[in-house]
Amino acid sequence: MAYIEPAPIRDKSNPFESMMERFHIAAEKLGLSEEVYNVLKSPTKEVKVHLPITMDDGSKQVFKGYRVIHSNILGPSKGGVRFDLGVHTDEVKALAAWMTWKCAVVDIPYGGGKGGVKCDPRSLSAGEMERITRAYTVAMKDVIGPETDIPAPDMGTGPREMAWMMDEYSKMEGRTIHSVVTGKPVVLGGSLGREEATGRGVMVCAIKAMEKRSIDPASATCAVQGFGNVGSWAARLLVEKGVKVVAISDKSGAFYKADGIDIEAAIEYRNNNNGTIEGFSGAENIDPDSLLTLDVDVLVPAAMEDVIDANNAHDIKARMIVEGANGPVSANADKILQEKGIMVVPDILANAGGVTVSYFEWIQNRTGYGWTRERVNMRCERFLKSAFEKVFSATKEYDVSMRIAAYIIAVDKVAKTYMFRGGF
Ligand code: NAD
């Protein structure tokens, strides 16, 4: 096969290279033709805009905005909008491709997309954020749409920004269109159960992985890095299943308690303490780096990318890693963990609960009928369990890790769909 092989991976690699390496391995295992390989690796559309914004002091500042549609083979593209100073084309491209594979793994009828604005949300007022969000929506009018490309929140954006996007898009269309974005406030067509959906998916995958390794959740221990939306919900739901969460951390530091941290107390503390667990007295302070190398059954990195790399992978003692965050394990670390026999449930499966419930939000908006929380949670769990089983079977069929198995399933699905649809 005459693919152009991606450059070898450096650690702390650029996310696009990291995604491409995994895609490449899956393509080889599947024996993908060069034609299909080239179609699937190339983003369908890359749009870059410049947004002139009036700042609160009356000055004008120009912000760069991006939207990349990696694929719309399975359906309209889906993916978040990130507001961050680090936003750049390569990152948006990688994240868009990630969304293609994530949607394909959990079997929802979406392609992958991603967008962003290069800005520092912490230094912007609410008014400035609103003007940037609305200007971005207008500039992307011909890209986004309920049948074409459906944004959602990502780093630096949330329900507030989605409400502005939905409103601006609706104004341009002259009618209310809820389904153009997901992750909206519930009162504006958001879905019940969306807030906890990603953590729920992490919990489902962790329980499934324990089942495969014959570990009883009631006697299992877990460490969670990151105590934001994903980490705290995963911790709370794992505790409900009987798992002892012995360590948690956030940007401010890490905490450990051998007989299990009271997660409800930690969440309450965080909610009343500006969103951080700094100063939490329910457990002892530990070195944040040591959390990753604790001797636990399950490690859930739910903070940021590349926290487990070739430097610390040898020291990991957890039996399994369930990736709440996107890309927390570098490609080089993957190889080390596999040699050590540590099961890694990859991000495109483990944190796909969020996009799954976004899909449910879109369905609810399009039918005009809101589901109960129970229905959302039950269906989210069903999708994740079924995806986990498919990926796990593929590890046996192809003799590969869970990560490569997930890519194989995703790439195979998109490739087959492309072959049926055909090109020009
Ligand atoms: P969040 O902002 O709610 O929480 C992030 C948490 O990580 C915070 O507690 C923060 O203090 C902590 N953190 C940051 N740097 C850290 C560090 N170096 N060490 C320890 N903790 C650190 O974000 P979130 O929505 O929970 O997202 C977390 C990760 O999950 C991201 O990678 C995100 O892309 C991914 N993800 C989120 C969703 C979702 O639905 N929210 C869906 C899929 C993937």
XYZ file of C-alpha atoms and ligand atoms in Angstrom:
468
model
C 0.000 0.000 0.000
C 1.474 3.354 -1.008
C 0.362 5.519 1.858
C 2.592 8.348 2.834
C 3.515 7.275 6.327
C 3.193 9.993 8.969
C 6.401 11.250 10.585
C 7.435 9.308 13.713
C 5.841 10.642 16.850
C 7.768 12.913 19.146
C 6.475 13.086 22.683
C 4.237 16.083 23.398
C 3.559 15.779 19.694
C 1.189 17.913 17.782
C -2.282 16.406 18.146
C -2.753 16.048 14.396
C 0.364 13.838 14.100
C -0.760 11.811 17.079
C -4.213 11.225 15.580
C -2.676 10.410 12.178
C -0.378 7.746 13.632
C -3.347 5.895 15.113
C -5.404 6.346 11.941
C -2.507 5.011 9.897
C -2.193 1.836 11.972
C -5.945 1.221 11.728
C -5.864 1.800 7.949
C -3.049 -0.719 7.570
C -4.831 -3.337 9.673
C -7.935 -2.873 7.543
C -5.968 -2.938 4.297
C -7.625 0.302 3.235
C -7.038 1.249 -0.397
C -4.859 4.260 -1.055
C -7.822 6.086 -2.553
C -9.998 5.698 0.537
C -7.057 6.401 2.849
C -6.487 9.722 1.129
C -10.167 10.650 1.269
C -10.463 9.879 4.988
C -7.296 11.658 6.035
C -8.137 14.933 4.270
C -10.497 17.393 5.932
C -13.527 18.198 3.772
C -13.513 21.887 4.559
C -11.240 24.324 6.410
C -12.541 27.828 7.026
C -10.609 30.673 8.614
C -12.186 34.043 9.369
C -11.110 37.312 10.955
C -13.589 38.841 13.375
C -13.301 42.582 14.052
C -14.784 43.114 17.518
C -15.506 46.312 19.413
C -13.989 45.935 22.851
C -15.493 47.461 25.995
C -13.044 50.370 25.865
C -14.208 51.258 22.339
C -11.111 49.887 20.566
C -11.354 47.309 17.767
C -9.576 43.990 18.015
C -9.390 41.347 15.315
C -9.827 37.699 16.403
C -9.035 34.655 14.281
C -11.866 32.131 13.998
C -11.675 28.592 12.622
C -14.052 25.844 11.634
C -12.856 22.575 10.157
C -15.164 19.886 8.853
C -13.099 16.757 8.782
C -15.817 14.496 7.388
C -19.497 14.552 6.571
C -19.617 11.020 5.211
C -21.754 9.612 8.044
C -23.914 12.716 8.379
C -23.728 16.378 9.402
C -20.464 17.189 11.140
C -20.495 17.605 14.895
C -17.966 19.180 17.182
C -17.263 21.863 19.728
C -16.142 25.456 19.509
C -13.038 26.177 21.572
C -12.145 29.656 22.838
C -8.490 29.553 23.800
C -5.236 31.336 23.041
C -3.722 28.053 21.845
C -6.270 27.530 19.056
C -4.570 26.989 15.689
C -5.320 25.222 12.416
C -3.498 21.959 13.195
C -5.200 21.607 16.560
C -8.653 22.257 15.106
C -7.953 19.782 12.290
C -6.926 17.065 14.746
C -9.901 17.668 17.006
C -12.259 17.580 14.005
C -10.871 14.207 12.895
C -11.149 12.935 16.477
C -14.851 13.778 16.333
C -15.265 11.784 13.113
C -13.833 8.680 14.773
C -15.658 9.270 18.062
C -19.084 9.550 16.406
C -18.351 6.481 14.282
C -17.279 4.369 17.287
C -20.490 5.039 19.204
C -22.523 4.640 16.048
C -24.218 8.004 15.815
C -24.988 9.452 12.374
C -22.555 12.348 12.439
C -19.320 13.304 10.788
C -16.648 15.262 12.620
C -15.990 18.969 12.885
C -14.405 21.434 15.264
C -14.064 25.163 15.574
C -12.438 27.778 17.646
C -11.526 31.377 18.235
C -8.014 32.357 19.263
C -8.704 34.409 22.387
C -8.314 34.343 26.151
C -11.836 34.006 27.596
C -10.587 34.854 31.105
C -9.543 38.325 30.000
C -12.790 39.059 28.146
C -15.952 40.583 29.624
C -19.330 38.887 29.115
C -20.175 41.554 26.538
C -16.958 40.920 24.586
C -17.558 37.159 24.700
C -21.068 37.700 23.397
C -19.907 39.887 20.499
C -17.177 37.395 19.537
C -19.625 34.471 19.688
C -22.258 36.251 17.625
C -19.677 37.490 15.077
C -18.295 33.941 14.778
C -21.816 32.599 14.160
C -22.472 35.156 11.422
C -19.083 34.506 9.794
C -19.775 30.728 9.819
C -23.373 31.042 8.628
C -22.705 29.091 5.450
C -20.812 26.342 7.293
C -22.974 25.574 10.323
C -26.594 24.451 10.228
C -28.825 21.781 11.778
C -28.438 19.542 8.721
C -24.836 20.395 7.877
C -22.566 21.158 10.829
C -23.678 21.314 14.458
C -21.394 23.062 16.973
C -21.298 22.389 20.715
C -19.338 23.745 23.685
C -15.639 22.994 24.170
C -12.886 24.560 26.269
C -13.781 28.185 27.050
C -17.389 27.940 25.882
C -20.524 26.581 27.514
C -24.337 26.762 27.495
C -24.237 30.581 27.547
C -22.280 30.759 24.286
C -24.465 28.066 22.707
C -27.555 30.137 23.560
C -25.992 33.148 21.768
C -25.066 31.019 18.753
C -28.543 29.532 18.519
C -30.115 32.973 18.838
C -27.873 34.610 16.227
C -28.364 31.771 13.766
C -32.143 31.844 14.343
C -32.214 35.607 13.697
C -30.413 35.141 10.370
C -32.893 32.425 9.373
C -35.903 34.391 10.610
C -37.194 31.560 12.811
C -36.196 29.707 15.952
C -33.856 26.812 15.161
C -32.849 24.992 18.331
C -31.059 22.130 16.598
C -28.230 24.226 15.129
C -26.117 23.751 18.274
C -26.152 21.366 21.236
C -25.114 21.890 24.830
C -27.682 24.670 25.256
C -29.264 25.604 28.589
C -32.084 23.129 29.309
C -34.667 25.911 29.206
C -33.591 26.659 25.630
C -33.811 23.121 24.305
C -30.802 21.601 26.031
C -31.098 17.974 27.121
C -31.533 16.726 30.639
C -28.606 14.459 31.465
C -26.132 16.298 29.196
C -24.160 17.752 32.090
C -23.254 14.329 33.467
C -23.180 12.476 30.124
C -19.410 12.377 29.585
C -18.749 11.281 33.173
C -21.494 8.687 32.780
C -19.793 7.268 29.697
C -16.488 7.118 31.596
C -18.208 5.238 34.414
C -19.859 2.782 31.984
C -16.516 2.080 30.298
C -14.717 1.667 33.626
C -17.317 -0.821 34.862
C -17.185 -2.732 31.560
C -13.386 -2.813 31.646
C -13.448 -4.124 35.228
C -15.889 -6.817 34.141
C -13.444 -7.913 31.414
C -10.590 -8.043 33.913
C -12.721 -9.783 36.565
C -12.383 -6.907 39.002
C -15.317 -6.437 41.353
C -16.262 -2.704 41.435
C -17.170 -3.060 45.101
C -13.541 -3.832 45.953
C -11.936 -1.602 43.314
C -10.011 1.624 43.824
C -9.781 4.580 41.487
C -7.815 7.825 41.084
C -9.247 10.737 39.116
C -7.119 13.531 37.673
C -9.184 16.662 37.030
C -12.227 17.539 39.117
C -14.232 19.529 36.594
C -17.306 18.369 34.732
C -15.970 15.025 33.498
C -13.797 14.036 36.469
C -16.260 14.884 39.218
C -19.207 13.219 37.494
C -17.162 10.117 36.715
C -16.038 9.970 40.369
C -19.571 10.434 41.698
C -21.057 7.763 39.405
C -18.234 5.306 40.114
C -18.837 5.730 43.842
C -22.515 4.910 43.183
C -21.275 1.605 41.723
C -19.299 0.845 44.879
C -15.854 1.936 43.646
C -13.594 3.604 46.199
C -12.222 6.863 44.766
C -8.997 7.262 46.745
C -7.472 10.266 44.945
C -8.687 13.374 43.141
C -6.918 16.446 41.815
C -7.389 19.679 39.974
C -5.133 22.495 38.820
C -4.629 23.585 42.437
C -3.375 20.244 43.827
C -4.163 16.629 44.659
C -5.745 14.744 47.552
C -5.543 11.146 48.767
C -7.496 9.043 51.275
C -6.867 5.319 51.437
C -10.384 4.356 52.515
C -12.068 6.522 49.910
C -12.765 10.246 49.551
C -16.272 11.504 50.256
C -16.921 12.662 46.670
C -20.215 14.400 47.461
C -18.408 16.463 50.099
C -15.607 17.290 47.642
C -18.120 18.396 44.986
C -19.981 20.536 47.486
C -16.687 22.046 48.658
C -15.654 22.810 45.060
C -19.038 24.350 44.231
C -18.713 26.745 47.169
C -15.016 27.426 46.575
C -14.811 29.083 43.158
C -14.788 25.761 41.321
C -11.608 24.401 42.923
C -10.815 21.804 45.600
C -7.903 23.876 46.916
C -7.928 23.648 50.720
C -10.258 20.596 50.855
C -9.881 19.079 54.311
C -11.462 15.664 53.682
C -8.215 14.006 52.524
C -4.449 14.489 52.725
C -2.541 16.620 50.242
C -0.278 14.690 47.879
C 2.068 15.594 45.057
C -0.165 15.983 41.953
C 2.230 13.972 39.750
C 2.109 11.038 42.168
C -1.639 10.662 41.614
C -0.939 9.224 38.177
C 1.345 6.522 39.531
C -0.801 5.353 42.461
C -1.401 1.627 42.833
C -5.108 1.646 41.962
C -7.360 -0.481 39.786
C -8.616 2.383 37.626
C -6.955 5.637 36.659
C -9.168 8.293 35.082
C -7.207 11.174 33.544
C -9.928 13.789 33.060
C -8.007 17.033 32.808
C -5.848 17.580 29.755
C -3.822 15.978 26.972
C -0.425 14.232 27.131
C -0.292 13.850 30.935
C 0.929 10.274 30.538
C 3.921 10.218 28.244
C 7.092 8.225 27.704
C 8.568 9.784 30.870
C 6.020 8.480 33.359
C 4.325 5.581 31.520
C 6.811 3.075 33.002
C 5.717 4.115 36.505
C 1.972 3.650 36.002
C 0.658 0.987 38.385
C -3.073 1.169 37.605
C -4.634 -1.943 36.093
C -6.550 0.167 33.601
C -6.773 3.726 32.323
C -10.093 5.173 31.218
C -9.517 8.353 29.234
C -11.983 11.009 30.353
C -9.919 13.756 28.735
C -9.091 13.943 25.052
C -5.595 12.638 24.332
C -4.266 12.217 27.907
C -1.933 9.378 26.827
C 0.731 10.177 24.237
C 1.336 7.812 21.322
C 4.730 6.805 22.729
C 3.215 6.068 26.136
C 0.608 3.842 24.466
C 3.316 1.377 23.469
C 4.798 1.232 26.970
C 1.399 0.735 28.607
C 0.542 -2.029 26.193
C 3.797 -3.839 27.006
C 2.944 -3.538 30.695
C -0.483 -5.099 30.035
C -2.400 -2.031 31.177
C -5.759 -1.741 29.470
C -6.391 1.754 28.083
C -9.989 2.573 27.208
C -9.368 5.269 24.595
C -10.851 8.753 24.578
C -12.851 8.243 21.395
C -14.825 5.582 23.253
C -14.495 6.523 26.935
C -15.552 10.160 26.667
C -18.093 9.723 23.875
C -21.029 9.938 26.306
C -21.073 13.701 25.790
C -21.506 13.626 22.042
C -23.999 10.778 22.379
C -26.287 12.884 24.554
C -25.687 15.857 22.230
C -27.112 13.632 19.522
C -30.119 12.986 21.784
C -30.475 16.758 22.277
C -30.522 17.257 18.503
C -33.179 14.525 18.119
C -35.306 16.117 20.851
C -35.016 19.535 19.172
C -35.934 18.154 15.771
C -38.960 16.269 17.077
C -39.941 19.016 19.507
C -40.302 16.482 22.310
C -38.159 16.490 25.450
C -37.036 13.222 26.997
C -36.914 12.449 30.718
C -33.525 12.264 32.420
C -34.034 8.514 32.936
C -34.585 7.943 29.232
C -31.483 9.972 28.322
C -29.306 8.165 30.861
C -30.572 4.714 29.922
C -29.986 5.255 26.197
C -26.593 6.849 26.792
C -25.518 3.785 28.776
C -26.895 1.466 26.097
C -24.896 3.194 23.332
C -21.695 3.158 25.371
C -22.020 -0.479 26.458
C -22.642 -1.600 22.909
C -19.686 0.424 21.582
C -17.423 -0.962 24.322
C -18.355 -4.544 23.420
C -17.682 -3.942 19.726
C -14.293 -2.420 20.448
C -13.401 -5.180 22.887
C -14.274 -7.866 20.301
C -12.117 -6.085 17.736
C -9.110 -6.248 20.101
C -9.374 -10.040 19.830
C -10.126 -10.167 16.117
C -7.176 -7.940 15.155
C -4.938 -8.629 18.166
C -4.580 -4.928 18.946
C -5.038 -2.533 21.863
C -8.420 -1.013 22.714
C -7.281 2.238 21.102
C -6.351 0.721 17.769
C -9.487 -1.442 17.895
C -11.615 1.684 18.344
C -9.888 3.346 15.380
C -10.344 0.195 13.295
C -14.093 0.163 13.986
C -14.416 3.870 13.256
C -12.273 3.941 10.129
C -13.961 0.806 8.787
C -17.415 2.291 9.273
C -16.566 5.603 7.592
C -14.691 3.831 4.777
C -17.565 1.439 4.053
C -20.065 4.291 4.069
C -17.846 6.251 1.690
C -17.618 3.286 -0.680
C -21.415 3.047 -0.838
C -21.863 6.784 -1.274
C -19.026 7.091 -3.770
C -17.280 10.255 -4.934
C -17.118 12.259 -8.141
P -13.456 21.338 33.108
O -12.883 22.659 32.737
O -14.821 21.268 33.672
O -12.476 20.596 34.145
C -11.115 20.429 33.955
C -10.518 20.048 35.299
O -9.169 19.679 35.115
C -10.512 21.180 36.319
O -10.827 20.648 37.589
C -9.072 21.672 36.295
O -8.683 22.311 37.504
C -8.375 20.359 36.102
N -6.998 20.467 35.632
C -6.479 21.267 34.672
N -5.153 21.065 34.561
C -4.843 20.120 35.472
C -3.653 19.474 35.861
N -2.516 19.788 35.279
N -3.708 18.540 36.825
C -4.854 18.201 37.422
N -6.025 18.785 37.113
C -6.001 19.733 36.155
O -13.331 20.453 31.791
P -14.112 19.131 31.424
O -15.310 19.484 30.625
O -14.256 18.283 32.638
O -13.091 18.456 30.395
C -11.951 17.729 30.832
C -11.367 16.966 29.673
O -12.386 16.125 29.115
C -10.873 17.797 28.476
O -9.805 17.111 27.889
C -12.051 17.784 27.528
O -11.651 18.009 26.188
C -12.526 16.371 27.726
N -13.911 16.152 27.317
C -14.938 16.827 27.906
C -16.243 16.568 27.518
C -17.410 17.233 28.180
O -18.539 16.877 27.857
N -17.199 18.153 29.107
C -16.493 15.641 26.496
C -15.431 14.956 25.920
C -14.141 15.216 26.355
